[in-house]
PDB file of C-alpha atoms in Angstrom:
ATOM      1  CA  MET A   1      56.858 -73.225  57.744  1.00  0.00           C
ATOM      2  CA  ARG A   2      55.627 -70.633  60.184  1.00  0.00           C
ATOM      3  CA  LEU A   3      52.089 -70.329  61.487  1.00  0.00           C
ATOM      4  CA  THR A   4      50.912 -67.055  62.990  1.00  0.00           C
ATOM      5  CA  LEU A   5      47.907 -67.074  65.314  1.00  0.00           C
ATOM      6  CA  THR A   6      46.576 -63.613  66.098  1.00  0.00           C
ATOM      7  CA  ARG A   7      43.980 -63.650  68.870  1.00  0.00           C
ATOM      8  CA  ASP A   8      41.313 -61.064  68.140  1.00  0.00           C
ATOM      9  CA  VAL A   9      38.011 -62.073  69.804  1.00  0.00           C
ATOM     10  CA  PHE A  10      37.968 -62.490  73.583  1.00  0.00           C
ATOM     11  CA  GLY A  11      34.866 -64.032  75.133  1.00  0.00           C
ATOM     12  CA  ASP A  12      34.075 -65.017  78.712  1.00  0.00           C
ATOM     13  CA  THR A  13      34.641 -68.718  77.942  1.00  0.00           C
ATOM     14  CA  PHE A  14      36.635 -68.709  74.694  1.00  0.00           C
ATOM     15  CA  THR A  15      39.231 -66.951  72.554  1.00  0.00           C
ATOM     16  CA  LEU A  16      39.125 -66.771  68.768  1.00  0.00           C
ATOM     17  CA  GLY A  17      42.000 -65.935  66.471  1.00  0.00           C
ATOM     18  CA  ARG A  18      43.014 -65.723  62.837  1.00  0.00           C
ATOM     19  CA  LEU A  19      45.572 -68.220  61.532  1.00  0.00           C
ATOM     20  CA  ALA A  20      48.045 -67.389  58.764  1.00  0.00           C
ATOM     21  CA  VAL A  21      50.584 -69.704  57.126  1.00  0.00           C
ATOM     22  CA  THR A  22      53.974 -68.699  55.743  1.00  0.00           C
ATOM     23  CA  TYR A  23      55.361 -71.606  53.797  1.00  0.00           C
ATOM     24  CA  ASP A  24      58.941 -71.074  52.709  1.00  0.00           C
ATOM     25  CA  GLY A  25      59.641 -74.549  51.374  1.00  0.00           C
ATOM     26  CA  LEU A  26      59.781 -75.922  47.871  1.00  0.00           C
ATOM     27  CA  GLN A  27      56.068 -75.493  47.361  1.00  0.00           C
ATOM     28  CA  ALA A  28      53.797 -72.515  47.702  1.00  0.00           C
ATOM     29  CA  TYR A  29      50.085 -71.925  47.792  1.00  0.00           C
ATOM     30  CA  GLY A  30      48.475 -71.076  44.487  1.00  0.00           C
ATOM     31  CA  ALA A  31      45.037 -71.204  42.940  1.00  0.00           C
ATOM     32  CA  GLY A  32      43.620 -74.593  43.799  1.00  0.00           C
ATOM     33  CA  GLY A  33      46.243 -75.715  46.303  1.00  0.00           C
ATOM     34  CA  TRP A  34      49.933 -76.209  46.927  1.00  0.00           C
ATOM     35  CA  SER A  35      52.114 -76.327  43.826  1.00  0.00           C
ATOM     36  CA  SER A  36      55.760 -76.084  42.773  1.00  0.00           C
ATOM     37  CA  LYS A  37      55.962 -72.339  42.296  1.00  0.00           C
ATOM     38  CA  HIS A  38      57.717 -69.534  44.091  1.00  0.00           C
ATOM     39  CA  PRO A  39      56.984 -69.401  47.839  1.00  0.00           C
ATOM     40  CA  ARG A  40      54.523 -66.855  49.058  1.00  0.00           C
ATOM     41  CA  GLY A  41      53.144 -65.942  52.419  1.00  0.00           C
ATOM     42  CA  PRO A  42      51.662 -65.267  54.778  1.00  0.00           C
ATOM     43  CA  LEU A  43      48.468 -66.853  53.558  1.00  0.00           C
ATOM     44  CA  ASP A  44      45.341 -66.213  55.589  1.00  0.00           C
ATOM     45  CA  PHE A  45      44.395 -69.798  56.266  1.00  0.00           C
ATOM     46  CA  GLY A  46      41.562 -69.877  58.757  1.00  0.00           C
ATOM     47  CA  PHE A  47      40.728 -69.504  62.408  1.00  0.00           C
ATOM     48  CA  VAL A  48      41.399 -71.040  65.823  1.00  0.00           C
ATOM     49  CA  VAL A  49      39.263 -71.409  68.929  1.00  0.00           C
ATOM     50  CA  GLU A  50      40.964 -71.763  72.319  1.00  0.00           C
ATOM     51  CA  ASP A  51      40.251 -71.487  75.992  1.00  0.00           C
ATOM     52  CA  VAL A  52      40.135 -68.074  77.704  1.00  0.00           C
ATOM     53  CA  ASP A  53      43.147 -65.819  77.139  1.00  0.00           C
ATOM     54  CA  ARG A  54      44.185 -64.768  80.653  1.00  0.00           C
ATOM     55  CA  GLY A  55      47.126 -62.639  79.497  1.00  0.00           C
ATOM     56  CA  LEU A  56      49.838 -65.293  79.875  1.00  0.00           C
ATOM     57  CA  ASP A  57      53.128 -64.493  78.143  1.00  0.00           C
ATOM     58  CA  ALA A  58      55.983 -66.950  77.553  1.00  0.00           C
ATOM     59  CA  HIS A  59      58.474 -64.178  78.390  1.00  0.00           C
ATOM     60  CA  ASP A  60      56.793 -63.310  81.711  1.00  0.00           C
ATOM     61  CA  PRO A  61      56.942 -66.286  84.122  1.00  0.00           C
ATOM     62  CA  ALA A  62      54.909 -64.337  86.706  1.00  0.00           C
ATOM     63  CA  SER A  63      51.940 -64.310  84.312  1.00  0.00           C
ATOM     64  CA  LEU A  64      51.611 -68.100  84.693  1.00  0.00           C
ATOM     65  CA  ALA A  65      50.033 -67.526  88.125  1.00  0.00           C
ATOM     66  CA  ARG A  66      46.824 -66.537  86.259  1.00  0.00           C
ATOM     67  CA  LYS A  67      46.502 -70.012  84.700  1.00  0.00           C
ATOM     68  CA  VAL A  68      43.338 -71.951  85.505  1.00  0.00           C
ATOM     69  CA  ASN A  69      43.923 -75.635  84.679  1.00  0.00           C
ATOM     70  CA  GLY A  70      41.992 -76.918  81.687  1.00  0.00           C
ATOM     71  CA  VAL A  71      40.391 -73.571  80.754  1.00  0.00           C
ATOM     72  CA  THR A  72      43.280 -71.221  79.932  1.00  0.00           C
ATOM     73  CA  ALA A  73      44.800 -70.433  76.538  1.00  0.00           C
ATOM     74  CA  ILE A  74      48.542 -70.990  76.302  1.00  0.00           C
ATOM     75  CA  PRO A  75      50.927 -68.054  76.713  1.00  0.00           C
ATOM     76  CA  THR A  76      51.697 -65.808  73.776  1.00  0.00           C
ATOM     77  CA  GLY A  77      55.092 -66.594  72.285  1.00  0.00           C
ATOM     78  CA  VAL A  78      56.821 -68.667  69.622  1.00  0.00           C
ATOM     79  CA  TYR A  79      56.770 -72.463  69.772  1.00  0.00           C
ATOM     80  CA  THR A  80      58.146 -75.347  67.724  1.00  0.00           C
ATOM     81  CA  ILE A  81      55.577 -77.760  66.295  1.00  0.00           C
ATOM     82  CA  LYS A  82      56.375 -81.439  65.775  1.00  0.00           C
ATOM     83  CA  ARG A  83      54.197 -84.436  65.095  1.00  0.00           C
ATOM     84  CA  THR A  84      54.448 -86.778  68.092  1.00  0.00           C
ATOM     85  CA  TRP A  85      52.586 -89.851  69.286  1.00  0.00           C
ATOM     86  CA  SER A  86      49.409 -89.046  71.191  1.00  0.00           C
ATOM     87  CA  PRO A  87      48.163 -91.714  73.599  1.00  0.00           C
ATOM     88  CA  ARG A  88      44.739 -90.034  73.524  1.00  0.00           C
ATOM     89  CA  PHE A  89      44.396 -89.988  69.724  1.00  0.00           C
ATOM     90  CA  LYS A  90      46.425 -93.202  69.129  1.00  0.00           C
ATOM     91  CA  ARG A  91      48.403 -91.607  66.275  1.00  0.00           C
ATOM     92  CA  ASP A  92      50.922 -88.863  65.571  1.00  0.00           C
ATOM     93  CA  VAL A  93      49.393 -85.431  66.175  1.00  0.00           C
ATOM     94  CA  MET A  94      50.861 -81.935  65.920  1.00  0.00           C
ATOM     95  CA  GLN A  95      52.244 -80.811  69.287  1.00  0.00           C
ATOM     96  CA  LEU A  96      53.552 -77.453  70.517  1.00  0.00           C
ATOM     97  CA  LEU A  97      56.809 -78.025  72.382  1.00  0.00           C
ATOM     98  CA  ALA A  98      58.159 -76.276  75.487  1.00  0.00           C
ATOM     99  CA  VAL A  99      55.025 -74.310  76.384  1.00  0.00           C
ATOM    100  CA  PRO A 100      55.706 -72.753  79.819  1.00  0.00           C
ATOM    101  CA  GLY A 101      53.332 -74.112  82.468  1.00  0.00           C
ATOM    102  CA  PHE A 102      51.571 -76.473  80.032  1.00  0.00           C
ATOM    103  CA  ALA A 103      52.104 -80.053  78.816  1.00  0.00           C
ATOM    104  CA  GLY A 104      50.683 -82.001  75.897  1.00  0.00           C
ATOM    105  CA  ILE A 105      49.447 -78.998  73.910  1.00  0.00           C
ATOM    106  CA  ARG A 106      48.175 -80.272  70.567  1.00  0.00           C
ATOM    107  CA  VAL A 107      46.621 -78.967  67.374  1.00  0.00           C
ATOM    108  CA  HIS A 108      43.523 -81.093  66.789  1.00  0.00           C
ATOM    109  CA  SER A 109      39.953 -80.837  65.590  1.00  0.00           C
ATOM    110  CA  GLY A 110      37.127 -79.455  67.677  1.00  0.00           C
ATOM    111  CA  ASN A 111      34.568 -76.718  67.415  1.00  0.00           C
ATOM    112  CA  ARG A 112      34.434 -74.965  70.786  1.00  0.00           C
ATOM    113  CA  ALA A 113      36.704 -74.108  73.698  1.00  0.00           C
ATOM    114  CA  GLU A 114      35.168 -76.922  75.754  1.00  0.00           C
ATOM    115  CA  HIS A 115      36.925 -79.365  73.374  1.00  0.00           C
ATOM    116  CA  SER A 116      40.306 -77.731  73.985  1.00  0.00           C
ATOM    117  CA  GLU A 117      41.871 -78.081  77.485  1.00  0.00           C
ATOM    118  CA  GLY A 118      44.516 -75.619  76.286  1.00  0.00           C
ATOM    119  CA  CYS A 119      44.932 -77.038  72.771  1.00  0.00           C
ATOM    120  CA  LEU A 120      44.510 -75.151  69.492  1.00  0.00           C
ATOM    121  CA  LEU A 121      41.420 -76.048  67.449  1.00  0.00           C
ATOM    122  CA  PRO A 122      41.666 -74.743  63.873  1.00  0.00           C
ATOM    123  CA  GLY A 123      38.728 -74.261  61.516  1.00  0.00           C
ATOM    124  CA  LEU A 124      37.994 -72.796  58.111  1.00  0.00           C
ATOM    125  CA  ALA A 125      35.121 -70.608  59.346  1.00  0.00           C
ATOM    126  CA  ARG A 126      34.105 -69.089  62.656  1.00  0.00           C
ATOM    127  CA  ASP A 127      31.106 -67.722  64.507  1.00  0.00           C
ATOM    128  CA  GLU A 128      32.265 -64.830  66.685  1.00  0.00           C
ATOM    129  CA  ASP A 129      29.035 -64.641  68.682  1.00  0.00           C
ATOM    130  CA  ALA A 130      28.986 -68.353  69.541  1.00  0.00           C
ATOM    131  CA  GLY A 131      32.775 -68.560  69.962  1.00  0.00           C
ATOM    132  CA  THR A 132      33.107 -71.548  67.643  1.00  0.00           C
ATOM    133  CA  VAL A 133      34.941 -72.692  64.532  1.00  0.00           C
ATOM    134  CA  ALA A 134      33.586 -74.879  61.724  1.00  0.00           C
ATOM    135  CA  GLN A 135      35.185 -77.311  59.262  1.00  0.00           C
ATOM    136  CA  SER A 136      37.799 -78.155  61.862  1.00  0.00           C
ATOM    137  CA  LYS A 137      38.598 -81.644  60.601  1.00  0.00           C
ATOM    138  CA  ALA A 138      39.403 -80.331  57.106  1.00  0.00           C
ATOM    139  CA  ALA A 139      41.591 -77.572  58.560  1.00  0.00           C
ATOM    140  CA  VAL A 140      43.545 -80.004  60.738  1.00  0.00           C
ATOM    141  CA  GLU A 141      44.028 -82.498  57.902  1.00  0.00           C
ATOM    142  CA  TRP A 142      45.377 -79.757  55.637  1.00  0.00           C
ATOM    143  CA  LEU A 143      47.744 -78.369  58.286  1.00  0.00           C
ATOM    144  CA  ASP A 144      48.924 -81.832  59.304  1.00  0.00           C
ATOM    145  CA  ALA A 145      49.758 -82.698  55.684  1.00  0.00           C
ATOM    146  CA  ARG A 146      51.866 -79.512  55.382  1.00  0.00           C
ATOM    147  CA  VAL A 147      53.676 -80.281  58.661  1.00  0.00           C
ATOM    148  CA  GLN A 148      54.396 -83.801  57.401  1.00  0.00           C
ATOM    149  CA  GLU A 149      55.836 -82.365  54.169  1.00  0.00           C
ATOM    150  CA  CYS A 150      58.106 -80.052  56.160  1.00  0.00           C
ATOM    151  CA  GLU A 151      59.244 -82.844  58.477  1.00  0.00           C
ATOM    152  CA  ARG A 152      60.106 -85.076  55.491  1.00  0.00           C
ATOM    153  CA  ARG A 153      62.339 -82.286  54.131  1.00  0.00           C
ATOM    154  CA  GLY A 154      63.852 -81.551  57.549  1.00  0.00           C
ATOM    155  CA  GLU A 155      62.314 -78.064  57.678  1.00  0.00           C
ATOM    156  CA  ALA A 156      61.375 -76.494  60.988  1.00  0.00           C
ATOM    157  CA  VAL A 157      57.744 -75.712  61.778  1.00  0.00           C
ATOM    158  CA  SER A 158      56.833 -73.037  64.314  1.00  0.00           C
ATOM    159  CA  ILE A 159      53.876 -71.016  65.488  1.00  0.00           C
ATOM    160  CA  GLU A 160      53.823 -67.481  66.825  1.00  0.00           C
ATOM    161  CA  ILE A 161      50.867 -66.731  69.065  1.00  0.00           C
ATOM    162  CA  ARG A 162      50.061 -63.067  69.642  1.00  0.00           C
ATOM    163  CA  ARG A 163      47.219 -60.751  70.586  1.00  0.00           C
ATOM    164  CA  GLU A 164      45.777 -58.181  68.241  1.00  0.00           C
ATOM    165  CA  PRO A 165      46.779 -54.759  69.560  1.00  0.00           C
TER     166      PRO A 165
END
């Protein structure tokens, strides 16, 4: 499964993006949910709120000098996602691995950049003026269930993070 996050709204204290899912496994999205039909994708899934995008790029180590701890979105690039134990959440949570200059980057629920500290906060709706997402818990539960399905089948899960041109 591949997630694609395209950042497209850049505020003074937040970044918003659109999240799409390409699911190439045994199941595909159809009317009413995931079913055993031919794969299709990418599916426009929802949105993500993050900290401020300061122009960091995984392929440009010099860009990491612009990082401000706790209030900077992770670098653009492609990352593997795995469910790992989170001491903070006391359960397995989706984690982005090998993010240059960052540690412990998770995908979890939250509504505004202040809840992030660099993590990705998905939602099913967004308010561009307020810089928030809504229905975050439902979005995370849905994504986490798909990641679990992929992990059970031994399929890789990744996310590409990019900026809208």
